mmCIF file with all atom_site columns, C-alpha atoms in Angstrom:
data_model
loop_
_atom_site.group_PDB
_atom_site.id
_atom_site.type_symbol
_atom_site.label_atom_id
_atom_site.label_alt_id
_atom_site.label_comp_id
_atom_site.label_asym_id
_atom_site.label_entity_id
_atom_site.label_seq_id
_atom_site.pdbx_PDB_ins_code
_atom_site.Cartn_x
_atom_site.Cartn_y
_atom_site.Cartn_z
_atom_site.occupancy
_atom_site.B_iso_or_equiv
_atom_site.pdbx_formal_charge
_atom_site.auth_seq_id
_atom_site.auth_comp_id
_atom_site.auth_asym_id
_atom_site.auth_atom_id
_atom_site.pdbx_PDB_model_num
ATOM 1   C CA . ASP A 1 1   ? 76.777  38.983 -23.804 1.00 60.00 ? 56   ASP A CA 1
ATOM 2   C CA . GLY A 1 2   ? 80.374  39.480 -22.698 1.00 69.00 ? 57   GLY A CA 1
ATOM 3   C CA . GLY A 1 3   ? 82.675  41.449 -24.919 1.00 93.00 ? 58   GLY A CA 1
ATOM 4   C CA . ILE A 1 4   ? 84.659  44.560 -25.664 1.00 96.00 ? 59   ILE A CA 1
ATOM 5   C CA . THR A 1 5   ? 82.915  47.752 -26.748 1.00 96.00 ? 60   THR A CA 1
ATOM 6   C CA . GLN A 1 6   ? 84.710  50.526 -28.547 1.00 97.00 ? 61   GLN A CA 1
ATOM 7   C CA . SER A 1 7   ? 83.175  53.901 -29.268 1.00 96.00 ? 62   SER A CA 1
ATOM 8   C CA . PRO A 1 8   ? 82.719  55.841 -31.372 1.00 96.00 ? 63   PRO A CA 1
ATOM 9   C CA . LYS A 1 9   ? 82.958  53.798 -34.576 1.00 96.00 ? 64   LYS A CA 1
ATOM 10  C CA . TYR A 1 10  ? 84.139  56.884 -36.510 1.00 96.00 ? 65   TYR A CA 1
ATOM 11  C CA . LEU A 1 11  ? 85.885  59.955 -35.102 1.00 95.00 ? 66   LEU A CA 1
ATOM 12  C CA . PHE A 1 12  ? 87.191  63.111 -36.697 1.00 93.00 ? 67   PHE A CA 1
ATOM 13  C CA . ARG A 1 13  ? 89.915  65.280 -35.243 1.00 90.00 ? 68   ARG A CA 1
ATOM 14  C CA . LYS A 1 14  ? 90.664  68.886 -36.004 1.00 90.00 ? 69   LYS A CA 1
ATOM 15  C CA . GLU A 1 15  ? 94.252  70.084 -36.000 1.00 85.00 ? 70   GLU A CA 1
ATOM 16  C CA . GLY A 1 16  ? 95.511  70.822 -32.493 1.00 87.00 ? 71   GLY A CA 1
ATOM 17  C CA . GLN A 1 17  ? 92.695  68.915 -30.844 1.00 92.00 ? 72   GLN A CA 1
ATOM 18  C CA . ASN A 1 18  ? 92.899  66.040 -28.379 1.00 95.00 ? 73   ASN A CA 1
ATOM 19  C CA . VAL A 1 19  ? 90.385  63.240 -28.858 1.00 96.00 ? 74   VAL A CA 1
ATOM 20  C CA . THR A 1 20  ? 89.566  60.277 -26.633 1.00 97.00 ? 75   THR A CA 1
ATOM 21  C CA . LEU A 1 21  ? 88.620  56.802 -27.779 1.00 98.00 ? 76   LEU A CA 1
ATOM 22  C CA . SER A 1 22  ? 86.580  54.680 -25.415 1.00 98.00 ? 77   SER A CA 1
ATOM 23  C CA . CYS A 1 23  ? 87.127  50.997 -24.648 1.00 98.00 ? 78   CYS A CA 1
ATOM 24  C CA . GLU A 1 24  ? 85.029  49.026 -22.148 1.00 98.00 ? 79   GLU A CA 1
ATOM 25  C CA . GLN A 1 25  ? 85.096  45.296 -21.407 1.00 97.00 ? 80   GLN A CA 1
ATOM 26  C CA . ASN A 1 26  ? 82.847  43.094 -19.279 1.00 96.00 ? 81   ASN A CA 1
ATOM 27  C CA . LEU A 1 27  ? 84.955  39.953 -19.561 1.00 94.00 ? 82   LEU A CA 1
ATOM 28  C CA . ASN A 1 28  ? 86.601  40.502 -16.171 1.00 94.00 ? 83   ASN A CA 1
ATOM 29  C CA . HIS A 1 29  ? 89.973  40.522 -17.922 1.00 94.00 ? 84   HIS A CA 1
ATOM 30  C CA . ASP A 1 30  ? 93.009  41.903 -16.137 1.00 93.00 ? 85   ASP A CA 1
ATOM 31  C CA . ALA A 1 31  ? 94.957  43.081 -19.176 1.00 93.00 ? 86   ALA A CA 1
ATOM 32  C CA . MET A 1 32  ? 93.942  45.601 -21.819 1.00 95.00 ? 87   MET A CA 1
ATOM 33  C CA . TYR A 1 33  ? 95.719  46.851 -24.943 1.00 95.00 ? 88   TYR A CA 1
ATOM 34  C CA . TRP A 1 34  ? 95.557  49.524 -27.623 1.00 97.00 ? 89   TRP A CA 1
ATOM 35  C CA . TYR A 1 35  ? 96.770  48.827 -31.153 1.00 96.00 ? 90   TYR A CA 1
ATOM 36  C CA . ARG A 1 36  ? 97.048  51.022 -34.194 1.00 97.00 ? 91   ARG A CA 1
ATOM 37  C CA . GLN A 1 37  ? 96.426  49.580 -37.661 1.00 95.00 ? 92   GLN A CA 1
ATOM 38  C CA . ASP A 1 38  ? 97.451  51.333 -40.871 1.00 92.00 ? 93   ASP A CA 1
ATOM 39  C CA . PRO A 1 39  ? 96.413  50.023 -44.320 1.00 84.00 ? 94   PRO A CA 1
ATOM 40  C CA . GLY A 1 40  ? 98.553  47.111 -45.453 1.00 76.00 ? 95   GLY A CA 1
ATOM 41  C CA . GLN A 1 41  ? 100.373 46.928 -42.138 1.00 79.00 ? 96   GLN A CA 1
ATOM 42  C CA . GLY A 1 42  ? 100.106 44.764 -39.111 1.00 84.00 ? 97   GLY A CA 1
ATOM 43  C CA . LEU A 1 43  ? 99.073  45.860 -35.658 1.00 92.00 ? 98   LEU A CA 1
ATOM 44  C CA . ARG A 1 44  ? 101.392 48.086 -33.675 1.00 92.00 ? 99   ARG A CA 1
ATOM 45  C CA . LEU A 1 45  ? 101.098 48.242 -29.896 1.00 93.00 ? 100  LEU A CA 1
ATOM 46  C CA . ILE A 1 46  ? 100.524 51.709 -28.435 1.00 96.00 ? 101  ILE A CA 1
ATOM 47  C CA . TYR A 1 47  ? 99.954  51.073 -24.716 1.00 96.00 ? 102  TYR A CA 1
ATOM 48  C CA . TYR A 1 48  ? 98.978  48.187 -22.509 1.00 93.00 ? 103  TYR A CA 1
ATOM 49  C CA . SER A 1 49  ? 97.830  47.729 -18.944 1.00 94.00 ? 104  SER A CA 1
ATOM 50  C CA . GLN A 1 50  ? 98.229  44.590 -16.879 1.00 91.00 ? 105  GLN A CA 1
ATOM 51  C CA . ILE A 1 51  ? 96.377  45.843 -13.819 1.00 92.00 ? 106  ILE A CA 1
ATOM 52  C CA . VAL A 1 52  ? 94.298  48.768 -12.631 1.00 95.00 ? 107  VAL A CA 1
ATOM 53  C CA . ASN A 1 53  ? 96.238  52.013 -12.091 1.00 96.00 ? 108  ASN A CA 1
ATOM 54  C CA . ASP A 1 54  ? 99.230  50.728 -14.037 1.00 95.00 ? 109  ASP A CA 1
ATOM 55  C CA . PHE A 1 55  ? 100.135 50.839 -17.735 1.00 95.00 ? 110  PHE A CA 1
ATOM 56  C CA . GLN A 1 56  ? 103.209 50.543 -19.955 1.00 94.00 ? 111  GLN A CA 1
ATOM 57  C CA . LYS A 1 57  ? 104.259 52.070 -23.247 1.00 95.00 ? 112  LYS A CA 1
ATOM 58  C CA . GLY A 1 58  ? 104.184 49.883 -26.304 1.00 93.00 ? 113  GLY A CA 1
ATOM 59  C CA . ASP A 1 59  ? 106.165 50.342 -29.509 1.00 91.00 ? 114  ASP A CA 1
ATOM 60  C CA . ILE A 1 60  ? 104.562 53.617 -30.678 1.00 95.00 ? 115  ILE A CA 1
ATOM 61  C CA . ALA A 1 61  ? 103.398 55.463 -27.531 1.00 97.00 ? 116  ALA A CA 1
ATOM 62  C CA . GLU A 1 62  ? 104.524 58.959 -28.555 1.00 96.00 ? 117  GLU A CA 1
ATOM 63  C CA . GLY A 1 63  ? 101.556 61.314 -29.010 1.00 96.00 ? 118  GLY A CA 1
ATOM 64  C CA . TYR A 1 64  ? 99.163  59.075 -27.065 1.00 98.00 ? 119  TYR A CA 1
ATOM 65  C CA . SER A 1 65  ? 98.095  58.789 -23.439 1.00 98.00 ? 120  SER A CA 1
ATOM 66  C CA . VAL A 1 66  ? 95.966  56.310 -21.485 1.00 98.00 ? 121  VAL A CA 1
ATOM 67  C CA . SER A 1 67  ? 94.487  55.755 -18.051 1.00 98.00 ? 122  SER A CA 1
ATOM 68  C CA . ARG A 1 68  ? 93.283  52.652 -16.221 1.00 98.00 ? 123  ARG A CA 1
ATOM 69  C CA . GLU A 1 69  ? 91.205  53.815 -13.277 1.00 97.00 ? 124  GLU A CA 1
ATOM 70  C CA . LYS A 1 70  ? 88.774  50.907 -13.511 1.00 97.00 ? 125  LYS A CA 1
ATOM 71  C CA . LYS A 1 71  ? 89.300  47.292 -14.526 1.00 97.00 ? 126  LYS A CA 1
ATOM 72  C CA . GLU A 1 72  ? 86.602  47.563 -17.189 1.00 97.00 ? 127  GLU A CA 1
ATOM 73  C CA . SER A 1 73  ? 87.814  50.730 -18.895 1.00 98.00 ? 128  SER A CA 1
ATOM 74  C CA . PHE A 1 74  ? 90.971  51.720 -20.797 1.00 98.00 ? 129  PHE A CA 1
ATOM 75  C CA . PRO A 1 75  ? 90.454  54.987 -22.710 1.00 98.00 ? 130  PRO A CA 1
ATOM 76  C CA . LEU A 1 76  ? 93.029  56.202 -25.230 1.00 98.00 ? 131  LEU A CA 1
ATOM 77  C CA . THR A 1 77  ? 93.665  59.909 -25.843 1.00 98.00 ? 132  THR A CA 1
ATOM 78  C CA . VAL A 1 78  ? 95.217  60.921 -29.142 1.00 96.00 ? 133  VAL A CA 1
ATOM 79  C CA . THR A 1 79  ? 96.936  64.197 -28.399 1.00 95.00 ? 134  THR A CA 1
ATOM 80  C CA . SER A 1 80  ? 97.814  67.077 -30.711 1.00 91.00 ? 135  SER A CA 1
ATOM 81  C CA . ALA A 1 81  ? 101.426 65.858 -30.507 1.00 90.00 ? 136  ALA A CA 1
ATOM 82  C CA . GLN A 1 82  ? 100.466 62.869 -32.686 1.00 91.00 ? 137  GLN A CA 1
ATOM 83  C CA . LYS A 1 83  ? 101.070 64.350 -36.137 1.00 88.00 ? 138  LYS A CA 1
ATOM 84  C CA . ASN A 1 84  ? 99.751  61.449 -38.175 1.00 92.00 ? 139  ASN A CA 1
ATOM 85  C CA . PRO A 1 85  ? 96.758  60.139 -36.236 1.00 94.00 ? 140  PRO A CA 1
ATOM 86  C CA . THR A 1 86  ? 94.655  58.835 -39.138 1.00 95.00 ? 141  THR A CA 1
ATOM 87  C CA . ALA A 1 87  ? 94.369  55.090 -38.570 1.00 96.00 ? 142  ALA A CA 1
ATOM 88  C CA . PHE A 1 88  ? 92.128  52.292 -37.350 1.00 96.00 ? 143  PHE A CA 1
ATOM 89  C CA . TYR A 1 89  ? 92.437  51.846 -33.583 1.00 97.00 ? 144  TYR A CA 1
ATOM 90  C CA . LEU A 1 90  ? 91.785  48.513 -31.939 1.00 97.00 ? 145  LEU A CA 1
ATOM 91  C CA . CYS A 1 91  ? 91.317  47.796 -28.269 1.00 97.00 ? 146  CYS A CA 1
ATOM 92  C CA . ALA A 1 92  ? 91.861  44.291 -26.918 1.00 95.00 ? 147  ALA A CA 1
ATOM 93  C CA . SER A 1 93  ? 91.854  42.458 -23.620 1.00 94.00 ? 148  SER A CA 1
ATOM 94  C CA . SER A 1 94  ? 93.173  39.193 -22.227 1.00 91.00 ? 149  SER A CA 1
ATOM 95  C CA . LYS A 1 95  ? 92.550  37.306 -19.037 1.00 89.00 ? 150  LYS A CA 1
ATOM 96  C CA . ARG A 1 96  ? 96.146  37.819 -17.961 1.00 80.00 ? 151  ARG A CA 1
ATOM 97  C CA . SER A 1 97  ? 98.988  39.595 -19.632 1.00 67.00 ? 152  SER A CA 1
ATOM 98  C CA . THR A 1 98  ? 101.425 36.802 -20.449 1.00 63.00 ? 153  THR A CA 1
ATOM 99  C CA . ASN A 1 99  ? 101.020 36.250 -24.206 1.00 62.00 ? 154  ASN A CA 1
ATOM 100 C CA . GLU A 1 100 ? 97.509  34.940 -23.827 1.00 76.00 ? 155  GLU A CA 1
ATOM 101 C CA . LYS A 1 101 ? 94.931  35.086 -26.578 1.00 85.00 ? 156  LYS A CA 1
ATOM 102 C CA . LEU A 1 102 ? 93.482  38.526 -27.126 1.00 90.00 ? 157  LEU A CA 1
ATOM 103 C CA . PHE A 1 103 ? 89.851  39.456 -27.614 1.00 93.00 ? 158  PHE A CA 1
ATOM 104 C CA . PHE A 1 104 ? 89.285  42.527 -29.768 1.00 95.00 ? 159  PHE A CA 1
ATOM 105 C CA . GLY A 1 105 ? 86.726  45.291 -29.998 1.00 96.00 ? 160  GLY A CA 1
ATOM 106 C CA . SER A 1 106 ? 85.252  46.361 -33.335 1.00 96.00 ? 161  SER A CA 1
ATOM 107 C CA . GLY A 1 107 ? 87.608  49.304 -33.760 1.00 96.00 ? 162  GLY A CA 1
ATOM 108 C CA . THR A 1 108 ? 87.474  53.087 -34.149 1.00 97.00 ? 163  THR A CA 1
ATOM 109 C CA . GLN A 1 109 ? 88.426  54.804 -37.409 1.00 96.00 ? 164  GLN A CA 1
ATOM 110 C CA . LEU A 1 110 ? 90.065  58.147 -36.647 1.00 96.00 ? 165  LEU A CA 1
ATOM 111 C CA . SER A 1 111 ? 90.443  60.684 -39.416 1.00 94.00 ? 166  SER A CA 1
ATOM 112 C CA . VAL A 1 112 ? 91.850  64.204 -39.512 1.00 89.00 ? 167  VAL A CA 1
ATOM 113 C CA . LEU A 1 113 ? 89.667  67.035 -40.829 1.00 83.00 ? 168  LEU A CA 1
ATOM 114 C CA . GLY B 2 1   ? 113.988 41.362 -31.918 1.00 60.00 ? 1162 GLY B CA 1
ATOM 115 C CA . GLU B 2 2   ? 110.949 39.218 -32.472 1.00 67.00 ? 1163 GLU B CA 1
ATOM 116 C CA . ASP B 2 3   ? 109.437 39.312 -35.948 1.00 87.00 ? 1164 ASP B CA 1
ATOM 117 C CA . VAL B 2 4   ? 106.527 37.647 -37.739 1.00 91.00 ? 1165 VAL B CA 1
ATOM 118 C CA . GLU B 2 5   ? 106.332 37.555 -41.538 1.00 93.00 ? 1166 GLU B CA 1
ATOM 119 C CA . GLN B 2 6   ? 103.433 36.724 -43.839 1.00 94.00 ? 1167 GLN B CA 1
ATOM 120 C CA . SER B 2 7   ? 102.831 36.997 -47.553 1.00 90.00 ? 1168 SER B CA 1
ATOM 121 C CA . LEU B 2 8   ? 100.486 39.893 -48.275 1.00 91.00 ? 1169 LEU B CA 1
ATOM 122 C CA . PHE B 2 9   ? 97.975  38.415 -50.715 1.00 95.00 ? 1170 PHE B CA 1
ATOM 123 C CA . LEU B 2 10  ? 96.412  35.104 -51.722 1.00 97.00 ? 1171 LEU B CA 1
ATOM 124 C CA . SER B 2 11  ? 93.710  34.505 -54.324 1.00 97.00 ? 1172 SER B CA 1
ATOM 125 C CA . VAL B 2 12  ? 91.814  31.212 -54.643 1.00 97.00 ? 1173 VAL B CA 1
ATOM 126 C CA . ARG B 2 13  ? 88.658  29.902 -56.314 1.00 97.00 ? 1174 ARG B CA 1
ATOM 127 C CA . GLU B 2 14  ? 85.617  29.031 -54.252 1.00 97.00 ? 1175 GLU B CA 1
ATOM 128 C CA . GLY B 2 15  ? 85.750  25.378 -53.227 1.00 97.00 ? 1176 GLY B CA 1
ATOM 129 C CA . ASP B 2 16  ? 89.548  25.166 -53.379 1.00 97.00 ? 1177 ASP B CA 1
ATOM 130 C CA . SER B 2 17  ? 91.800  24.911 -50.334 1.00 97.00 ? 1178 SER B CA 1
ATOM 131 C CA . SER B 2 18  ? 93.664  27.988 -49.126 1.00 98.00 ? 1179 SER B CA 1
ATOM 132 C CA . VAL B 2 19  ? 97.028  27.828 -47.399 1.00 98.00 ? 1180 VAL B CA 1
ATOM 133 C CA . ILE B 2 20  ? 98.298  30.916 -45.588 1.00 98.00 ? 1181 ILE B CA 1
ATOM 134 C CA . ASN B 2 21  ? 101.886 30.810 -44.390 1.00 97.00 ? 1182 ASN B CA 1
ATOM 135 C CA . CYS B 2 22  ? 103.706 32.564 -41.571 1.00 96.00 ? 1183 CYS B CA 1
ATOM 136 C CA . THR B 2 23  ? 107.256 32.552 -40.270 1.00 96.00 ? 1184 THR B CA 1
ATOM 137 C CA . TYR B 2 24  ? 108.412 33.785 -36.885 1.00 92.00 ? 1185 TYR B CA 1
ATOM 138 C CA . THR B 2 25  ? 111.732 34.296 -35.162 1.00 87.00 ? 1186 THR B CA 1
ATOM 139 C CA . ASP B 2 26  ? 111.135 33.838 -31.434 1.00 80.00 ? 1187 ASP B CA 1
ATOM 140 C CA . SER B 2 27  ? 111.977 30.236 -30.555 1.00 75.00 ? 1188 SER B CA 1
ATOM 141 C CA . SER B 2 28  ? 110.567 30.705 -27.053 1.00 78.00 ? 1189 SER B CA 1
ATOM 142 C CA . SER B 2 29  ? 107.017 31.263 -28.329 1.00 75.00 ? 1190 SER B CA 1
ATOM 143 C CA . THR B 2 30  ? 104.493 29.319 -26.321 1.00 81.00 ? 1191 THR B CA 1
ATOM 144 C CA . TYR B 2 31  ? 101.320 29.831 -28.339 1.00 88.00 ? 1192 TYR B CA 1
ATOM 145 C CA . LEU B 2 32  ? 100.755 30.779 -31.978 1.00 92.00 ? 1193 LEU B CA 1
ATOM 146 C CA . TYR B 2 33  ? 97.484  32.282 -33.123 1.00 94.00 ? 1194 TYR B CA 1
ATOM 147 C CA . TRP B 2 34  ? 95.453  32.892 -36.255 1.00 96.00 ? 1195 TRP B CA 1
ATOM 148 C CA . TYR B 2 35  ? 93.058  35.822 -36.364 1.00 97.00 ? 1196 TYR B CA 1
ATOM 149 C CA . LYS B 2 36  ? 90.576  36.848 -39.058 1.00 97.00 ? 1197 LYS B CA 1
ATOM 150 C CA . GLN B 2 37  ? 89.629  40.468 -39.814 1.00 96.00 ? 1198 GLN B CA 1
ATOM 151 C CA . GLU B 2 38  ? 86.702  41.402 -42.030 1.00 95.00 ? 1199 GLU B CA 1
ATOM 152 C CA . PRO B 2 39  ? 86.526  44.925 -43.515 1.00 90.00 ? 1200 PRO B CA 1
ATOM 153 C CA . GLY B 2 40  ? 86.037  47.655 -40.916 1.00 89.00 ? 1201 GLY B CA 1
ATOM 154 C CA . ALA B 2 41  ? 85.889  45.173 -38.051 1.00 92.00 ? 1202 ALA B CA 1
ATOM 155 C CA . GLY B 2 42  ? 88.043  43.989 -35.201 1.00 93.00 ? 1203 GLY B CA 1
ATOM 156 C CA . LEU B 2 43  ? 90.086  40.792 -35.155 1.00 95.00 ? 1204 LEU B CA 1
ATOM 157 C CA . GLN B 2 44  ? 88.348  37.497 -34.454 1.00 95.00 ? 1205 GLN B CA 1
ATOM 158 C CA . LEU B 2 45  ? 90.343  34.638 -32.960 1.00 94.00 ? 1206 LEU B CA 1
ATOM 159 C CA . LEU B 2 46  ? 90.088  31.674 -35.344 1.00 95.00 ? 1207 LEU B CA 1
ATOM 160 C CA . THR B 2 47  ? 92.329  29.113 -33.746 1.00 95.00 ? 1208 THR B CA 1
ATOM 161 C CA . TYR B 2 48  ? 95.589  28.689 -31.885 1.00 93.00 ? 1209 TYR B CA 1
ATOM 162 C CA . ILE B 2 49  ? 98.213  26.025 -31.330 1.00 93.00 ? 1210 ILE B CA 1
ATOM 163 C CA . PHE B 2 50  ? 100.494 25.316 -28.428 1.00 90.00 ? 1211 PHE B CA 1
ATOM 164 C CA . SER B 2 51  ? 104.157 25.247 -29.383 1.00 86.00 ? 1212 SER B CA 1
ATOM 165 C CA . ASN B 2 52  ? 104.626 21.571 -28.452 1.00 87.00 ? 1213 ASN B CA 1
ATOM 166 C CA . MET B 2 53  ? 101.988 20.494 -31.000 1.00 89.00 ? 1214 MET B CA 1
ATOM 167 C CA . ASP B 2 54  ? 102.553 19.777 -34.700 1.00 92.00 ? 1215 ASP B CA 1
ATOM 168 C CA . MET B 2 55  ? 98.993  20.017 -35.915 1.00 95.00 ? 1216 MET B CA 1
ATOM 169 C CA . LYS B 2 56  ? 95.564  21.108 -34.845 1.00 95.00 ? 1217 LYS B CA 1
ATOM 170 C CA . GLN B 2 57  ? 92.334  20.595 -36.778 1.00 96.00 ? 1218 GLN B CA 1
ATOM 171 C CA . ASP B 2 58  ? 89.091  22.445 -36.184 1.00 93.00 ? 1219 ASP B CA 1
ATOM 172 C CA . GLN B 2 59  ? 86.361  21.761 -38.764 1.00 95.00 ? 1220 GLN B CA 1
ATOM 173 C CA . ARG B 2 60  ? 87.586  23.330 -42.046 1.00 97.00 ? 1221 ARG B CA 1
ATOM 174 C CA . LEU B 2 61  ? 90.717  24.768 -40.431 1.00 97.00 ? 1222 LEU B CA 1
ATOM 175 C CA . THR B 2 62  ? 94.032  22.933 -40.099 1.00 97.00 ? 1223 THR B CA 1
ATOM 176 C CA . VAL B 2 63  ? 97.035  24.514 -38.419 1.00 97.00 ? 1224 VAL B CA 1
ATOM 177 C CA . LEU B 2 64  ? 100.477 23.053 -39.042 1.00 97.00 ? 1225 LEU B CA 1
ATOM 178 C CA . LEU B 2 65  ? 103.498 24.029 -36.975 1.00 95.00 ? 1226 LEU B CA 1
ATOM 179 C CA . ASN B 2 66  ? 107.100 23.273 -37.915 1.00 94.00 ? 1227 ASN B CA 1
ATOM 180 C CA . LYS B 2 67  ? 108.956 24.419 -34.848 1.00 91.00 ? 1228 LYS B CA 1
ATOM 181 C CA . LYS B 2 68  ? 112.377 23.602 -36.282 1.00 91.00 ? 1229 LYS B CA 1
ATOM 182 C CA . ASP B 2 69  ? 111.816 25.946 -39.232 1.00 92.00 ? 1230 ASP B CA 1
ATOM 183 C CA . LYS B 2 70  ? 109.651 28.373 -37.211 1.00 92.00 ? 1231 LYS B CA 1
ATOM 184 C CA . HIS B 2 71  ? 106.931 28.020 -39.814 1.00 95.00 ? 1232 HIS B CA 1
ATOM 185 C CA . LEU B 2 72  ? 103.189 28.120 -39.200 1.00 95.00 ? 1233 LEU B CA 1
ATOM 186 C CA . SER B 2 73  ? 100.438 27.562 -41.738 1.00 97.00 ? 1234 SER B CA 1
ATOM 187 C CA . LEU B 2 74  ? 96.664  27.802 -41.826 1.00 98.00 ? 1235 LEU B CA 1
ATOM 188 C CA . ARG B 2 75  ? 94.782  25.642 -44.283 1.00 98.00 ? 1236 ARG B CA 1
ATOM 189 C CA . ILE B 2 76  ? 91.144  26.405 -45.027 1.00 98.00 ? 1237 ILE B CA 1
ATOM 190 C CA . ALA B 2 77  ? 89.367  23.540 -46.752 1.00 98.00 ? 1238 ALA B CA 1
ATOM 191 C CA . ASP B 2 78  ? 86.514  24.174 -49.209 1.00 98.00 ? 1239 ASP B CA 1
ATOM 192 C CA . THR B 2 79  ? 87.104  27.938 -49.161 1.00 98.00 ? 1240 THR B CA 1
ATOM 193 C CA . GLN B 2 80  ? 83.934  30.032 -49.375 1.00 97.00 ? 1241 GLN B CA 1
ATOM 194 C CA . THR B 2 81  ? 83.389  33.660 -50.395 1.00 95.00 ? 1242 THR B CA 1
ATOM 195 C CA . GLY B 2 82  ? 82.662  34.398 -46.742 1.00 95.00 ? 1243 GLY B CA 1
ATOM 196 C CA . ASP B 2 83  ? 86.254  33.458 -45.957 1.00 97.00 ? 1244 ASP B CA 1
ATOM 197 C CA . SER B 2 84  ? 87.466  36.563 -47.825 1.00 97.00 ? 1245 SER B CA 1
ATOM 198 C CA . ALA B 2 85  ? 89.241  38.626 -45.174 1.00 97.00 ? 1246 ALA B CA 1
ATOM 199 C CA . ILE B 2 86  ? 92.653  39.514 -43.789 1.00 96.00 ? 1247 ILE B CA 1
ATOM 200 C CA . TYR B 2 87  ? 94.297  36.741 -41.795 1.00 97.00 ? 1248 TYR B CA 1
ATOM 201 C CA . PHE B 2 88  ? 96.852  37.582 -39.117 1.00 96.00 ? 1249 PHE B CA 1
ATOM 202 C CA . CYS B 2 89  ? 99.368  35.245 -37.606 1.00 95.00 ? 1250 CYS B CA 1
ATOM 203 C CA . ALA B 2 90  ? 100.589 36.106 -34.079 1.00 92.00 ? 1251 ALA B CA 1
ATOM 204 C CA . GLU B 2 91  ? 103.091 34.608 -31.700 1.00 89.00 ? 1252 GLU B CA 1
ATOM 205 C CA . GLY B 2 92  ? 102.968 34.769 -27.935 1.00 84.00 ? 1253 GLY B CA 1
ATOM 206 C CA . SER B 2 93  ? 106.451 35.842 -26.956 1.00 72.00 ? 1254 SER B CA 1
ATOM 207 C CA . SER B 2 94  ? 107.796 34.535 -23.680 1.00 66.00 ? 1255 SER B CA 1
ATOM 208 C CA . ASN B 2 95  ? 110.476 37.229 -23.848 1.00 63.00 ? 1256 ASN B CA 1
ATOM 209 C CA . THR B 2 96  ? 108.090 40.170 -23.886 1.00 65.00 ? 1257 THR B CA 1
ATOM 210 C CA . GLY B 2 97  ? 104.883 38.588 -22.601 1.00 67.00 ? 1258 GLY B CA 1
ATOM 211 C CA . LYS B 2 98  ? 103.039 40.175 -25.525 1.00 78.00 ? 1259 LYS B CA 1
ATOM 212 C CA . LEU B 2 99  ? 101.640 39.051 -28.853 1.00 86.00 ? 1260 LEU B CA 1
ATOM 213 C CA . ILE B 2 100 ? 103.634 39.923 -31.975 1.00 88.00 ? 1261 ILE B CA 1
ATOM 214 C CA . PHE B 2 101 ? 101.503 40.172 -35.135 1.00 91.00 ? 1262 PHE B CA 1
ATOM 215 C CA . GLY B 2 102 ? 102.405 39.648 -38.766 1.00 93.00 ? 1263 GLY B CA 1
ATOM 216 C CA . GLN B 2 103 ? 101.353 42.160 -41.437 1.00 93.00 ? 1264 GLN B CA 1
ATOM 217 C CA . GLY B 2 104 ? 98.308  40.133 -42.414 1.00 94.00 ? 1265 GLY B CA 1
ATOM 218 C CA . THR B 2 105 ? 97.475  38.127 -45.551 1.00 96.00 ? 1266 THR B CA 1
ATOM 219 C CA . THR B 2 106 ? 94.527  39.290 -47.631 1.00 96.00 ? 1267 THR B CA 1
ATOM 220 C CA . LEU B 2 107 ? 92.594  36.263 -48.868 1.00 97.00 ? 1268 LEU B CA 1
ATOM 221 C CA . GLN B 2 108 ? 90.483  36.866 -51.964 1.00 97.00 ? 1269 GLN B CA 1
ATOM 222 C CA . VAL B 2 109 ? 87.992  34.130 -52.840 1.00 97.00 ? 1270 VAL B CA 1
ATOM 223 C CA . LYS B 2 110 ? 86.686  34.222 -56.403 1.00 95.00 ? 1271 LYS B CA 1
ATOM 224 C CA . PRO B 2 111 ? 83.300  32.651 -57.186 1.00 91.00 ? 1272 PRO B CA 1
#
């Protein structure tokens, strides 16, 4: 089955710690995205990548970092600089990057200990 | 900048029709989308409409687009308890090449 896999489902971060959220897709999609979702709010774009070895900041990139070394993988690191990291994180992909329909993973809930 | 607005909550009785509304600001949008999110899950694409269409029907779902008023609606016929979820409207912005999402409408279906 083709799809997007996010792991872990739940993640806890201690103060001052960096944590990395995994996102893998086997849809052969060029573009991948990371969104943050807070309760009662819409999705806010953190980073996106249109092609391997290239990525752009979204609307709320501060305190986050990404890499795109392989087409299938787009991991997100939540750094200690992100002071309010508790949220639901969603990874998505699309065949190309120009406002095409997105396919989403099942999400990672990050909480601070 | 581009913006997408939705009402936050809708409650209906099982068997009734639900209508979820959305307004957007970007007149250059090419596609408009409806996504469904169940608790603790990712977003599932329900349907989408191209901006030169007025209506699209897919089984119990009907999408209406009023491009002049920049208004999009999703009608769910014969709403079931399994339809309880958050529904997101999104526009594909030609300006930014990205999707812009609304805040989501929580649909509560009462038995």
